[in-house]
Structures are given as C-alpha cells and as structure tokens.
Short mmCIF file of C-alpha atoms in Angstrom, two decimals:
data_model
loop_
_atom_site.label_atom_id
_atom_site.label_comp_id
_atom_site.label_asym_id
_atom_site.label_seq_id
_atom_site.Cartn_x
_atom_site.Cartn_y
_atom_site.Cartn_z
CA MET A 1394 0.11 0.02 0.24
CA GLU A 1395 2.83 2.22 0.91
CA GLU A 1396 4.46 1.78 -2.63
CA PHE A 1397 1.33 2.26 -4.45
CA ASP A 1398 0.78 5.89 -2.43
CA GLU A 1399 4.40 6.38 -3.32
CA LEU A 1400 3.66 5.69 -6.98
CA ARG A 1401 0.42 7.72 -7.21
CA ALA A 1402 2.46 10.80 -5.54
CA LYS A 1403 4.96 10.74 -8.57
CA VAL A 1404 2.19 10.43 -11.01
CA ASN A 1405 0.73 13.62 -9.52
CA THR A 1406 3.99 15.16 -9.51
CA LEU A 1407 4.50 14.43 -13.15
CA GLN A 1408 1.18 15.82 -14.01
CA GLU A 1409 1.71 19.16 -12.15
CA VAL A 1410 5.15 19.43 -13.88
CA ARG A 1411 3.45 18.61 -17.45
CA ILE A 1412 0.73 21.13 -16.78
CA LEU A 1413 3.49 23.67 -15.54
CA LEU A 1414 5.80 23.12 -18.68
CA SER A 1415 2.59 23.54 -20.79
CA ALA A 1416 1.79 27.05 -19.27
CA ILE A 1417 5.01 28.15 -19.54
CA ILE A 1418 5.44 27.34 -23.00
CA ASP A 1419 1.90 28.87 -23.80
CA SER A 1420 2.98 32.10 -21.79
CA SER A 1421 6.28 32.45 -23.99
CA GLN A 1422 6.08 35.57 -26.27
CA ASP A 1423 8.14 33.91 -28.54
CA ALA A 1424 6.79 31.30 -31.18
CA ILE A 1425 7.55 27.77 -30.40
CA SER A 1426 7.18 24.82 -32.65
CA VAL A 1427 7.97 21.24 -31.85
CA VAL A 1428 8.35 18.28 -34.01
CA ASP A 1429 8.91 14.66 -32.86
CA GLU A 1430 11.77 12.23 -34.25
CA ASN A 1431 10.04 11.61 -37.39
CA GLY A 1432 9.67 15.74 -38.04
CA LEU A 1433 5.71 15.56 -37.59
CA GLY A 1434 4.26 18.47 -35.74
CA LEU A 1435 3.90 17.90 -32.06
CA LEU A 1436 3.31 21.48 -30.08
CA ILE A 1437 3.02 24.79 -30.70
CA ASN A 1438 2.06 27.63 -28.47
CA PRO A 1439 -0.50 30.80 -29.16
CA ALA A 1440 2.47 33.15 -30.00
CA TYR A 1441 3.26 30.95 -32.94
CA THR A 1442 -0.37 30.73 -33.92
CA ARG A 1443 -0.35 34.99 -33.74
CA LEU A 1444 3.07 34.83 -35.58
CA THR A 1445 2.27 32.31 -38.51
CA GLY A 1446 -1.51 32.56 -38.53
CA LEU A 1447 -1.53 28.68 -38.20
CA THR A 1448 -3.45 26.73 -35.95
CA ALA A 1449 -2.90 23.50 -34.03
CA ASN A 1450 -5.04 21.86 -36.81
CA ASP A 1451 -2.88 23.12 -39.40
CA VAL A 1452 0.28 21.83 -37.65
CA ILE A 1453 -0.02 18.84 -35.24
CA GLY A 1454 0.95 15.74 -37.08
CA LYS A 1455 1.79 17.41 -40.06
CA PRO A 1456 5.48 17.55 -42.05
CA PRO A 1457 7.33 20.28 -40.85
CA THR A 1458 7.27 22.06 -44.01
CA VAL A 1459 3.71 22.94 -43.66
CA ASP A 1460 4.29 26.49 -42.42
CA ILE A 1461 7.23 27.40 -44.42
CA ALA A 1462 6.64 30.13 -47.33
CA GLU A 1463 10.32 30.45 -48.27
CA GLY A 1464 13.25 28.44 -47.23
CA GLU A 1465 14.07 25.08 -46.02
CA SER A 1466 12.98 23.24 -43.05
CA MET A 1467 15.38 23.79 -39.87
CA HIS A 1468 13.63 20.80 -38.29
CA ILE A 1469 14.70 18.40 -40.82
CA GLN A 1470 18.27 19.47 -40.77
CA VAL A 1471 18.73 19.40 -37.18
CA LEU A 1472 16.96 15.91 -37.22
CA LYS A 1473 19.58 14.50 -39.50
CA THR A 1474 22.48 16.10 -37.70
CA ARG A 1475 21.56 16.44 -34.37
CA GLN A 1476 23.09 19.89 -34.06
CA PRO A 1477 21.54 23.25 -33.25
CA VAL A 1478 20.92 25.79 -35.96
CA LYS A 1479 21.15 29.65 -35.27
CA GLY A 1480 19.88 32.79 -36.90
CA VAL A 1481 18.42 31.12 -39.98
CA PHE A 1482 16.18 33.59 -42.07
CA MET A 1483 12.85 32.44 -43.66
CA LYS A 1484 9.40 33.18 -44.57
CA VAL A 1485 6.57 31.50 -42.58
CA GLY A 1486 2.70 31.43 -42.89
CA PRO A 1487 0.14 32.43 -45.50
CA LYS A 1488 1.41 35.96 -45.33
CA HIS A 1489 5.06 35.07 -45.60
CA LYS A 1490 6.02 36.49 -42.35
CA GLU A 1491 9.76 37.44 -42.05
CA VAL A 1492 11.45 35.32 -38.93
CA ILE A 1493 14.68 34.31 -37.59
CA VAL A 1494 14.54 31.17 -36.68
CA ASN A 1495 16.51 28.79 -33.47
CA VAL A 1496 16.15 24.96 -33.33
CA ALA A 1497 17.84 22.69 -31.28
CA PRO A 1498 17.52 18.87 -30.98
CA ILE A 1499 15.57 17.19 -28.09
CA ILE A 1500 17.92 14.35 -26.71
CA VAL A 1501 16.68 12.13 -23.86
CA SER A 1502 18.88 9.28 -22.57
CA GLY A 1503 20.92 9.69 -25.57
CA GLN A 1504 17.97 9.15 -27.76
CA LEU A 1505 16.65 11.88 -30.26
CA ARG A 1506 13.37 12.48 -29.49
CA GLY A 1507 12.55 15.48 -31.91
CA SER A 1508 13.63 19.14 -32.26
CA VAL A 1509 12.13 22.49 -30.86
CA GLY A 1510 12.26 25.44 -32.79
CA VAL A 1511 11.82 29.30 -31.64
CA LEU A 1512 10.82 32.14 -34.27
CA HIS A 1513 11.57 35.68 -33.97
CA ASP A 1514 9.63 38.25 -35.84
CA ILE A 1515 11.62 40.82 -37.87
CA SER A 1516 9.02 41.60 -40.38
CA GLU A 1517 7.97 44.77 -38.51
CA ILE A 1518 11.36 46.71 -38.90
CA HIS A 1519 11.47 45.73 -42.69
CA LYS A 1520 7.76 46.98 -43.16
CA LEU A 1521 8.40 50.32 -41.50
CA SER A 1522 11.56 50.75 -43.85
CA GLU A 1523 9.22 49.92 -46.94
CA GLU A 1524 6.46 52.27 -45.93
CA LEU A 1525 9.23 55.00 -45.35
CA GLU A 1526 10.82 54.30 -48.66
CA ARG A 1527 7.18 54.02 -50.45
CA ALA A 1528 5.93 57.40 -48.66
CA LYS A 1529 8.69 59.30 -50.70
CA ARG A 1530 6.75 58.71 -53.96
CA LEU A 1531 3.65 59.97 -55.35
CA ILE A 1532 2.49 56.74 -56.86
CA ARG A 1533 3.65 53.10 -55.35
CA HIS A 1534 5.71 51.43 -56.62
CA LEU A 1535 5.63 47.44 -55.54
CA GLU A 1536 7.60 44.30 -55.47
CA ALA A 1537 5.39 41.87 -57.04
CA LYS A 1538 4.96 39.72 -54.29
CA TYR A 1539 2.02 37.23 -55.07
CA THR A 1540 2.27 34.19 -57.21
CA PHE A 1541 -0.39 31.99 -58.55
CA SER A 1542 -0.26 29.75 -55.76
CA ASP A 1543 -1.48 32.73 -53.75
CA ILE A 1544 -4.75 32.67 -55.50
CA ILE A 1545 -7.10 30.82 -53.41
CA GLY A 1546 -9.67 28.71 -55.36
CA GLU A 1547 -10.49 25.52 -56.71
CA SER A 1548 -13.43 26.25 -58.81
CA ASP A 1549 -13.87 25.49 -62.64
CA ALA A 1550 -14.15 29.48 -63.03
CA ILE A 1551 -11.04 30.65 -61.14
CA LYS A 1552 -8.82 27.68 -62.33
CA ALA A 1553 -10.10 28.87 -65.98
CA SER A 1554 -9.00 32.31 -65.33
CA ILE A 1555 -5.37 31.19 -63.79
CA GLU A 1556 -4.91 29.07 -66.46
CA GLN A 1557 -5.81 31.71 -69.11
CA ALA A 1558 -3.04 34.09 -67.25
CA ARG A 1559 -0.74 31.42 -66.73
CA ARG A 1560 -0.39 31.24 -70.73
CA ALA A 1561 -0.61 35.26 -71.13
CA ALA A 1562 2.34 35.34 -68.70
CA VAL A 1563 4.93 33.57 -70.98
CA THR A 1564 4.21 35.92 -73.63
CA PRO A 1565 5.49 39.50 -74.04
CA ALA A 1566 1.74 40.20 -75.03
CA THR A 1567 -0.51 43.01 -73.31
CA VAL A 1568 -3.13 41.77 -71.12
CA LEU A 1569 -6.46 43.22 -69.81
CA LEU A 1570 -7.87 41.82 -66.77
CA ARG A 1571 -11.20 42.29 -66.39
CA GLY A 1572 -13.69 41.70 -63.62
CA GLU A 1573 -15.82 43.32 -60.78
CA SER A 1574 -14.25 45.32 -58.27
CA GLY A 1575 -12.92 43.25 -54.99
CA THR A 1576 -12.20 40.35 -57.45
CA GLY A 1577 -8.22 40.21 -57.45
CA LYS A 1578 -7.23 41.94 -60.39
CA GLU A 1579 -4.12 43.15 -58.71
CA LEU A 1580 -3.18 39.92 -57.32
CA PHE A 1581 -3.47 38.59 -61.04
CA ALA A 1582 -1.04 41.38 -62.30
CA HIS A 1583 1.41 40.19 -59.75
CA ALA A 1584 1.25 36.63 -60.24
CA ILE A 1585 1.79 37.46 -64.59
CA HIS A 1586 4.87 39.42 -63.73
CA ARG A 1587 6.19 36.92 -61.28
CA SER A 1588 5.50 34.30 -63.83
CA SER A 1589 7.33 36.06 -66.87
CA ASP A 1590 10.59 36.39 -68.20
CA ARG A 1591 10.75 40.21 -66.43
CA GLN A 1592 10.19 39.02 -62.81
CA LYS A 1593 13.40 40.51 -61.83
CA GLY A 1594 12.42 43.77 -63.38
CA GLN A 1595 10.58 46.45 -62.11
CA PHE A 1596 6.76 46.14 -60.98
CA ILE A 1597 5.27 49.30 -61.37
CA ARG A 1598 1.39 49.68 -60.24
CA VAL A 1599 -0.70 52.99 -61.38
CA ASN A 1600 -4.13 53.67 -60.37
CA CYS A 1601 -5.42 55.51 -63.34
CA GLY A 1602 -8.48 56.99 -61.83
CA ALA A 1603 -6.95 58.30 -58.87
CA LEU A 1604 -4.67 61.18 -60.48
CA ALA A 1605 -5.87 64.21 -62.79
CA GLU A 1606 -5.15 63.95 -66.19
CA GLY A 1607 -2.18 66.44 -66.51
CA LEU A 1608 -0.54 64.91 -63.32
CA LEU A 1609 -0.97 61.54 -64.70
CA GLU A 1610 0.42 62.07 -67.89
CA SER A 1611 3.72 63.55 -66.34
CA GLU A 1612 3.86 60.77 -64.05
CA LEU A 1613 3.58 58.08 -66.70
CA PHE A 1614 5.81 59.87 -69.49
CA GLY A 1615 7.83 62.11 -67.44
CA TYR A 1616 8.89 65.89 -68.09
CA VAL A 1617 11.72 68.04 -69.19
CA GLU A 1618 12.86 71.03 -67.73
CA GLY A 1619 10.51 74.08 -67.90
CA ALA A 1620 7.66 72.11 -69.42
CA PHE A 1621 5.27 73.82 -66.81
CA THR A 1622 5.14 75.81 -63.99
CA GLY A 1623 6.87 74.14 -60.76
CA ALA A 1624 8.80 71.47 -62.97
CA LYS A 1625 11.69 69.99 -61.19
CA ARG A 1626 15.03 71.22 -62.61
CA GLY A 1627 16.60 68.77 -65.14
CA GLY A 1628 12.99 67.34 -65.53
CA LYS A 1629 11.84 64.35 -64.47
CA SER A 1630 11.80 60.46 -65.69
CA GLY A 1631 8.42 58.83 -66.11
CA LEU A 1632 6.82 55.48 -64.59
CA PHE A 1633 7.20 54.12 -68.38
CA GLU A 1634 10.82 54.91 -68.22
CA GLU A 1635 11.65 53.41 -64.75
CA ALA A 1636 9.67 50.40 -65.51
CA ASN A 1637 11.88 49.75 -68.55
CA GLY A 1638 12.76 46.02 -68.76
CA GLY A 1639 10.04 45.26 -66.36
CA THR A 1640 6.32 45.49 -65.89
CA ILE A 1641 3.92 48.46 -65.77
CA PHE A 1642 0.26 47.80 -64.32
CA LEU A 1643 -2.44 50.22 -65.32
CA ASP A 1644 -5.37 49.74 -63.09
CA GLU A 1645 -8.56 51.36 -64.15
CA ILE A 1646 -7.62 51.88 -67.78
CA GLY A 1647 -10.99 52.75 -68.53
CA GLU A 1648 -10.88 56.39 -66.36
CA ILE A 1649 -8.09 57.72 -68.73
CA SER A 1650 -9.06 60.73 -71.21
CA LEU A 1651 -8.91 60.37 -75.02
CA ASN A 1652 -5.70 62.83 -75.35
CA LEU A 1653 -3.86 60.35 -72.89
CA GLN A 1654 -5.34 57.40 -74.92
CA ALA A 1655 -3.38 58.63 -77.90
CA LYS A 1656 -0.31 58.77 -75.95
CA LEU A 1657 -0.47 55.30 -74.36
CA LEU A 1658 -1.57 53.67 -77.87
CA ARG A 1659 1.76 55.53 -79.22
CA ALA A 1660 3.78 53.64 -76.10
CA LEU A 1661 1.87 50.27 -76.87
CA GLN A 1662 2.15 50.33 -80.74
CA GLU A 1663 5.57 52.13 -81.38
CA ARG A 1664 7.35 50.89 -78.11
CA GLU A 1665 8.13 54.85 -77.60
CA ILE A 1666 7.37 57.67 -75.07
CA VAL A 1667 7.66 61.41 -75.51
CA LYS A 1668 7.99 63.41 -72.30
CA VAL A 1669 5.79 66.50 -71.60
CA GLY A 1670 7.46 69.55 -73.16
CA ASP A 1671 9.38 67.23 -75.25
CA ASN A 1672 9.37 65.99 -79.18
CA ARG A 1673 12.06 63.85 -79.09
CA PRO A 1674 10.70 60.13 -78.91
CA PHE A 1675 12.92 57.36 -77.08
CA ASN A 1676 12.51 53.74 -77.18
CA ILE A 1677 11.15 51.63 -74.10
CA ASP A 1678 10.87 47.98 -73.23
CA VAL A 1679 8.05 47.44 -70.99
CA ARG A 1680 5.66 44.91 -70.38
CA VAL A 1681 1.91 46.49 -70.09
CA ILE A 1682 -0.71 44.93 -67.98
CA THR A 1683 -3.95 47.01 -67.85
CA ALA A 1684 -7.24 46.29 -65.65
CA THR A 1685 -11.07 47.88 -65.48
CA ASN A 1686 -13.86 46.82 -64.12
CA ALA A 1687 -15.95 49.29 -66.49
CA ASN A 1688 -17.68 47.86 -69.61
CA LEU A 1689 -15.01 49.19 -72.23
CA GLU A 1690 -17.31 48.24 -75.41
CA ALA A 1691 -19.87 50.72 -73.79
CA GLU A 1692 -17.45 53.12 -73.63
CA LEU A 1693 -16.34 52.41 -77.22
CA ARG A 1694 -19.92 53.10 -78.50
CA ALA A 1695 -20.15 56.21 -76.28
CA GLY A 1696 -17.08 57.62 -78.09
CA ARG A 1697 -15.52 57.80 -74.80
CA PHE A 1698 -12.54 55.02 -75.39
CA ARG A 1699 -10.51 54.97 -78.62
CA GLU A 1700 -11.06 51.88 -80.84
CA ASP A 1701 -7.69 51.42 -81.79
CA LEU A 1702 -6.47 51.56 -78.20
CA TYR A 1703 -9.23 48.77 -77.11
CA TYR A 1704 -7.90 46.26 -79.54
CA ARG A 1705 -4.09 46.83 -78.69
CA LEU A 1706 -5.39 46.59 -74.80
CA ASN A 1707 -7.61 43.55 -75.53
CA VAL A 1708 -4.72 41.44 -76.82
CA ILE A 1709 -5.11 38.66 -74.13
CA PRO A 1710 -8.14 39.33 -71.98
CA VAL A 1711 -8.50 37.50 -68.50
CA ILE A 1712 -11.91 37.83 -67.24
CA ILE A 1713 -12.01 37.28 -63.51
CA PRO A 1714 -15.19 35.83 -62.41
CA PRO A 1715 -16.98 37.42 -59.17
CA LEU A 1716 -17.34 35.60 -55.94
CA ARG A 1717 -20.96 34.66 -56.37
CA GLN A 1718 -20.25 32.79 -59.37
CA ARG A 1719 -17.56 30.45 -57.16
CA ARG A 1720 -19.47 29.99 -54.08
CA ASP A 1721 -17.60 26.86 -53.50
CA ASP A 1722 -14.31 28.46 -53.01
CA ILE A 1723 -15.92 30.70 -50.02
CA PRO A 1724 -14.78 27.63 -47.44
CA LEU A 1725 -11.10 28.03 -48.80
CA LEU A 1726 -10.98 31.94 -48.79
CA VAL A 1727 -12.37 31.57 -45.30
CA HIS A 1728 -9.84 29.53 -43.89
CA HIS A 1729 -7.22 31.50 -45.69
CA LEU A 1730 -8.16 34.64 -44.58
CA ILE A 1731 -8.73 33.48 -40.90
CA GLY A 1732 -4.58 32.50 -40.71
CA SER A 1733 -4.04 36.39 -42.24
CA PHE A 1734 -6.39 37.79 -39.48
CA ASN A 1735 -4.84 35.83 -36.61
CA GLN A 1736 -1.46 37.07 -37.68
CA ASP A 1737 -2.83 40.71 -37.81
CA TYR A 1738 -4.83 40.77 -35.01
CA GLY A 1739 -3.02 38.08 -32.93
CA ARG A 1740 -5.86 36.15 -32.26
CA CYS A 1741 -6.13 32.16 -32.20
CA VAL A 1742 -9.24 31.89 -34.11
CA GLU A 1743 -9.51 28.16 -35.95
CA ARG A 1744 -12.86 28.12 -37.91
CA VAL A 1745 -16.23 29.54 -38.69
CA SER A 1746 -19.38 27.63 -37.68
CA ASP A 1747 -21.54 25.72 -40.06
CA GLU A 1748 -24.40 28.14 -39.75
CA ALA A 1749 -21.98 31.00 -39.94
CA LEU A 1750 -20.64 29.61 -43.03
CA GLN A 1751 -24.18 28.87 -44.66
CA ILE A 1752 -24.84 32.64 -44.17
CA LEU A 1753 -21.70 33.37 -46.27
CA MET A 1754 -22.14 30.87 -48.57
CA GLY A 1755 -25.94 32.15 -49.32
CA TYR A 1756 -24.94 36.24 -49.81
CA SER A 1757 -24.39 37.56 -53.23
CA TRP A 1758 -21.00 39.24 -52.36
CA PRO A 1759 -21.38 42.63 -54.46
CA GLY A 1760 -17.92 43.65 -53.15
CA ASN A 1761 -16.44 40.02 -53.98
CA VAL A 1762 -13.69 38.77 -52.11
CA ARG A 1763 -12.73 42.28 -50.89
CA GLU A 1764 -16.12 42.57 -49.22
CA LEU A 1765 -15.48 39.03 -47.86
CA GLU A 1766 -12.17 39.96 -46.04
CA ASN A 1767 -14.22 42.94 -44.79
CA ILE A 1768 -17.06 41.03 -43.31
CA LEU A 1769 -14.51 38.32 -41.93
CA GLY A 1770 -12.33 40.79 -40.34
CA ARG A 1771 -15.28 42.48 -38.56
CA ALA A 1772 -16.45 39.24 -37.28
CA ILE A 1773 -13.05 38.16 -35.82
CA ILE A 1774 -12.78 41.81 -34.22
CA ASN A 1775 -16.35 41.17 -32.66
CA MET A 1776 -14.94 38.16 -31.06
CA ARG A 1777 -14.28 37.94 -27.42
CA LEU A 1778 -10.41 36.94 -26.60
CA GLY A 1779 -10.57 33.29 -26.22
CA GLU A 1780 -13.13 32.56 -28.63
CA THR A 1781 -11.79 30.49 -31.20
CA VAL A 1782 -15.09 29.90 -33.71
CA VAL A 1783 -16.80 32.40 -35.46
CA GLU A 1784 -20.42 32.19 -34.96
CA LEU A 1785 -23.62 33.90 -36.35
CA GLN A 1786 -23.71 36.53 -33.86
CA HIS A 1787 -20.45 37.71 -34.70
CA LEU A 1788 -20.74 38.25 -38.18
CA PRO A 1789 -22.30 42.05 -39.35
CA VAL A 1790 -26.08 41.92 -40.50
CA LEU A 1791 -25.79 41.40 -44.45
CA ALA A 1792 -27.82 42.96 -47.10
CA TYR A 1793 -30.71 40.65 -47.53
CA PRO A 1794 -34.43 41.56 -47.77
CA ASN A 1795 -35.85 43.51 -45.11
CA VAL A 1796 -37.54 41.05 -43.24
CA ASN A 1797 -40.18 43.19 -41.18
CA HIS A 1798 -41.15 44.98 -44.64
CA PRO A 1799 -41.08 43.08 -47.15
CA GLU A 1800 -43.03 44.83 -49.33
CA LEU A 1801 -40.25 47.68 -49.42
CA GLY A 1802 -38.43 45.35 -51.84
CA TYR A 1803 -34.48 44.69 -52.09
CA ASP A 1804 -31.43 46.75 -52.47
CA ASN A 1805 -28.86 46.60 -55.35
CA SER A 1806 -26.86 44.04 -53.78
CA VAL A 1807 -29.84 41.49 -53.24
CA GLN A 1808 -31.38 42.33 -56.80
CA SER A 1809 -28.19 41.29 -58.73
CA ARG A 1810 -28.25 37.88 -56.57
CA LEU A 1811 -31.83 37.22 -57.72
CA THR A 1812 -31.59 36.02 -61.40
CA THR A 1813 -33.97 34.33 -63.43
CA GLU A 1814 -31.60 32.22 -65.43
CA GLU A 1815 -33.01 29.02 -63.52
CA GLY A 1816 -36.57 29.34 -64.37
CA GLY A 1817 -38.27 32.83 -64.25
CA PHE A 1818 -40.81 33.73 -61.30
CA GLU A 1819 -40.58 30.57 -59.47
CA SER A 1820 -36.89 30.55 -59.34
CA LEU A 1821 -37.03 34.18 -58.00
CA GLN A 1822 -39.50 33.05 -55.23
CA ARG A 1823 -37.18 30.29 -54.07
CA GLN A 1824 -34.37 32.72 -54.09
CA TRP A 1825 -36.21 35.32 -52.36
CA GLU A 1826 -37.57 32.87 -49.53
CA ARG A 1827 -33.97 31.45 -48.83
CA ALA A 1828 -32.64 35.03 -48.20
CA ILE A 1829 -35.33 35.84 -45.94
CA LEU A 1830 -34.75 32.46 -43.98
CA LEU A 1831 -30.89 33.37 -43.95
CA VAL A 1832 -31.22 36.96 -42.50
CA THR A 1833 -33.56 35.82 -39.94
CA LEU A 1834 -31.78 33.37 -38.57
CA GLN A 1835 -28.64 35.59 -38.58
CA LYS A 1836 -30.51 38.32 -36.90
CA ASN A 1837 -31.36 35.90 -34.03
CA GLY A 1838 -28.00 34.37 -33.79
CA GLY A 1839 -29.09 31.00 -35.00
CA ASN A 1840 -32.27 30.74 -32.78
CA LYS A 1841 -34.74 28.59 -34.61
CA THR A 1842 -37.61 28.94 -32.33
CA LYS A 1843 -37.18 32.90 -32.17
CA SER A 1844 -36.65 32.82 -36.09
CA ALA A 1845 -40.22 31.03 -36.39
CA GLN A 1846 -41.62 33.43 -34.20
CA ASP A 1847 -40.80 36.53 -36.07
CA LEU A 1848 -41.86 34.71 -39.32
CA LYS A 1849 -45.16 34.02 -37.48
CA MET A 1850 -45.05 30.32 -38.77
CA SER A 1851 -44.96 27.21 -36.78
CA LEU A 1852 -41.55 25.77 -35.71
CA ARG A 1853 -42.11 22.57 -37.68
CA ASN A 1854 -43.09 24.61 -40.83
CA PHE A 1855 -39.85 26.81 -40.36
CA TYR A 1856 -37.85 23.33 -40.09
CA TYR A 1857 -39.40 22.37 -43.14
CA LYS A 1858 -38.47 25.39 -45.18
CA LEU A 1859 -34.80 25.06 -44.01
CA GLU A 1860 -34.93 21.58 -45.33
CA ARG A 1861 -36.11 22.59 -48.31
CA HIS A 1862 -33.60 25.17 -48.91
CA ALA A 1863 -30.73 22.69 -47.67
CA LEU A 1864 -30.04 25.27 -44.74
CA ILE A 1865 -29.85 22.24 -42.29
#
C-alpha cells in the first residue's frame, strides 16, 4: 500500500510538472514549434499561431514544411545532423511572415526524440522601412510579391482564369484583366509578372483613376525642364521609363482621357514615349498589364474610349469571375483569411461555424473577395479574446431583404443575386424565400424558435423550409 501511495505521488508530481511546462510554453511571447523524431508537428504555442496564422489543426501531425513559405525546414536539418542551428532567415505562414529561426535537437537518455524551434518576428522593421521608402513617392512602386499559388480557389471558373493568365504570362503581349471591383485583379497582375521572363525587373502599379489628367501624364511619361510651372530642374523620368525591362500595371484603365489614350497607344504600338514638353521620342521595353471593372465596349460605343487602343489592350483578355459565381471557393477563402487575421490581430481563431458559413455561402457578395475579407475581419474583431469559432452573432448583418417590411423590396446587392437564369418567377421566389430565412436566422443568432416566431410560422413549418433550402 505504501508503494502504491508513492507511485501515485510520483504520477501527481509528473502531471503537475507537465501542466506547469505547458503553461510556461503557452505564456512565452516567442513562437515555439516542436516536432517529434519523425519530423511531425507535436506542439505549438499561442504566440506561434499569432505569428504564422496557423492553428494546431494546421500543424499538429503534419510535416515540418507545412508552415514554410520560403526557405528550408530547419527541423529536418537538425533531426538529420543532431546539431542546433541559429539565426536562419525564412518566411512562414500564409502572409509570408519574415522570421529568424533557432532550432535545437531534443535528446533524452541519448535518444533523439525530436526538435524544438523558436521563431522571432523581424518583419516589423522591414515593413516600416518599406513604408518610409514608399511614402517618398507620389505613386506606389511595388515589388510583385504574389504568385499564382497565392490565388485561392478550386472552382472551374477561377481555374480557367488562372490557366489563361499563366498562358499570357509567358508571352510579351499586353494583358487586359477584367472583373468586378474586389475580385483580385491586382493579385493576378502580380502573378503574371512573377511568372514572366521580366520577374527580376521593376513592377510598377499606377491607379489611373486616382490622379488628374495632367498629373497622370507627367507621371507616366515624365517631363523636361521648363515643361510647366513648378517643373523640377533637370526634368523627371516617367514611370514607363522607370519600368524599362520590367512591367507596368495600369489599373482602372477605363478612366483615362482621350488625349492620354492617344499617347498610351503610341507607347504600345511604337514602343516609344515622348516626355511632356519635349518632341523627341525614345524607345522603351515595358510589359503592359491593364485592368478595369468598366464596360469598355459601352465606353467604345459612347465615343469615350478609342477603338484602336481597345484592340491594342484587349490582346489577351483575362476575365476574373465574381465571388457569387464561385461560391464553392468560399470555405477555402475563409480558411486562408482566418490565418491572415490571426497574424494581423494576434488571435487564435480556428474556424467558422457551419451556420455562419451557410450565411456566407448564401450571400451575393457584390463587393466580392474584398467584401468577404471585410466581413470576416469585422467578425473576428467582434469576438471575445479566447473565442476560437466565428459564430452567427459575430457576423455583421448582411444586405438581405428587409424581413420586417418585405413590401419595400430589395436593394441592388440582392437584386444582383436574384437572377432568372434558372426558371423565371418560381426561381426568383425560391431565392427570395431562402434569403429571408438566412437573414432571420442571422438576426437571431441561429435561434430557430425565435426566427420562426419572427416570421409568424410554426417551428415545424420553419424546419420544413430550412430543409427545403438545404439550410440544415
């Protein structure tokens, strides 16, 4: 009996030591990652999730390369050599967080049992330096940091767009990215540049709709000394000149004036530009990518866009589908965005509940992926510290029909969702009914009894409606 009590005391002591050790690891401000002797994820702490955006579900039991965006796994190297490594630079997580890594082997009684890594965040200093440099410029110059692997989606619609963009990337032809606001046109522009033979050259983004015509012209093509009042002594090189050997991305191309369209046509057609205040052309070697959410064909018919420029720009059109045409990608996008927000906000959110995801899947998304990012970010901000699942009550109210006053009709975002493609009035009626059920559930935080009461129907009938629309 005395021996049993002694063993029980030892077990209790071991449990206390284990709890204390876990508390110490979890309270550490440094990100910690532990793998077993086979290199599979064994343990991470909350600081690791905040830094990388990856949760235990993403890492535990997975290979040590799962968190690496750029670089080689130091866990694998340490397990092979049994020697520690220090001060290795790499990028981790979905947002390519820059870190310095120290990894050491775990050896117990002469046996290798795994390795432990400590990650230190160094991206903040780099970020501040980059922002200071960019603040010196009127128009942002960007390093193209995204590739096609950063475009999230498995639907046929987005895959077709990616394939078309991949084919365009390996040619020198002008690319026209078309799609609604928020679909990711700039992301595609980055990816095309990174996949082209100009990837080591400059990537310069210009928002054509953000600047007045005179300023945009001088920024694009440069000017000579004395070209206008306030012109810098010695003149200034333009963005086309700075992008020589690289890529220039002209966003909102449909916003430029007819006068500037003529100069842009010359740059595309003759591969030469003329500075403001000069009459001497000089050659340039620039890949041009353009983007617009405008209806260029309508602008063409109205005489606001040159026909010859339209055909020069529309050599390889890449149409990026709106989010409502690829709803099956929403769970993938949500998972990716949660990882990013965990990093940005220092949270440990793991997933979205099934009911909340159903709301997101049923919404029309007039603002596309940008709106999804906005909605999910606001939901995570609404969560209490320690909550790990995004629930219905965390989501802001989305733009569905006014349930209390259905006679008022629906707003433009809902109207864009209600289409007659699938069967006229009956199709519209089904879509309307489904939208009412969704918004009522959302308003009541998923409470079905309260939702049925609000709609003045029996709970049994309410459940029937939910089943009919595949909402349960």
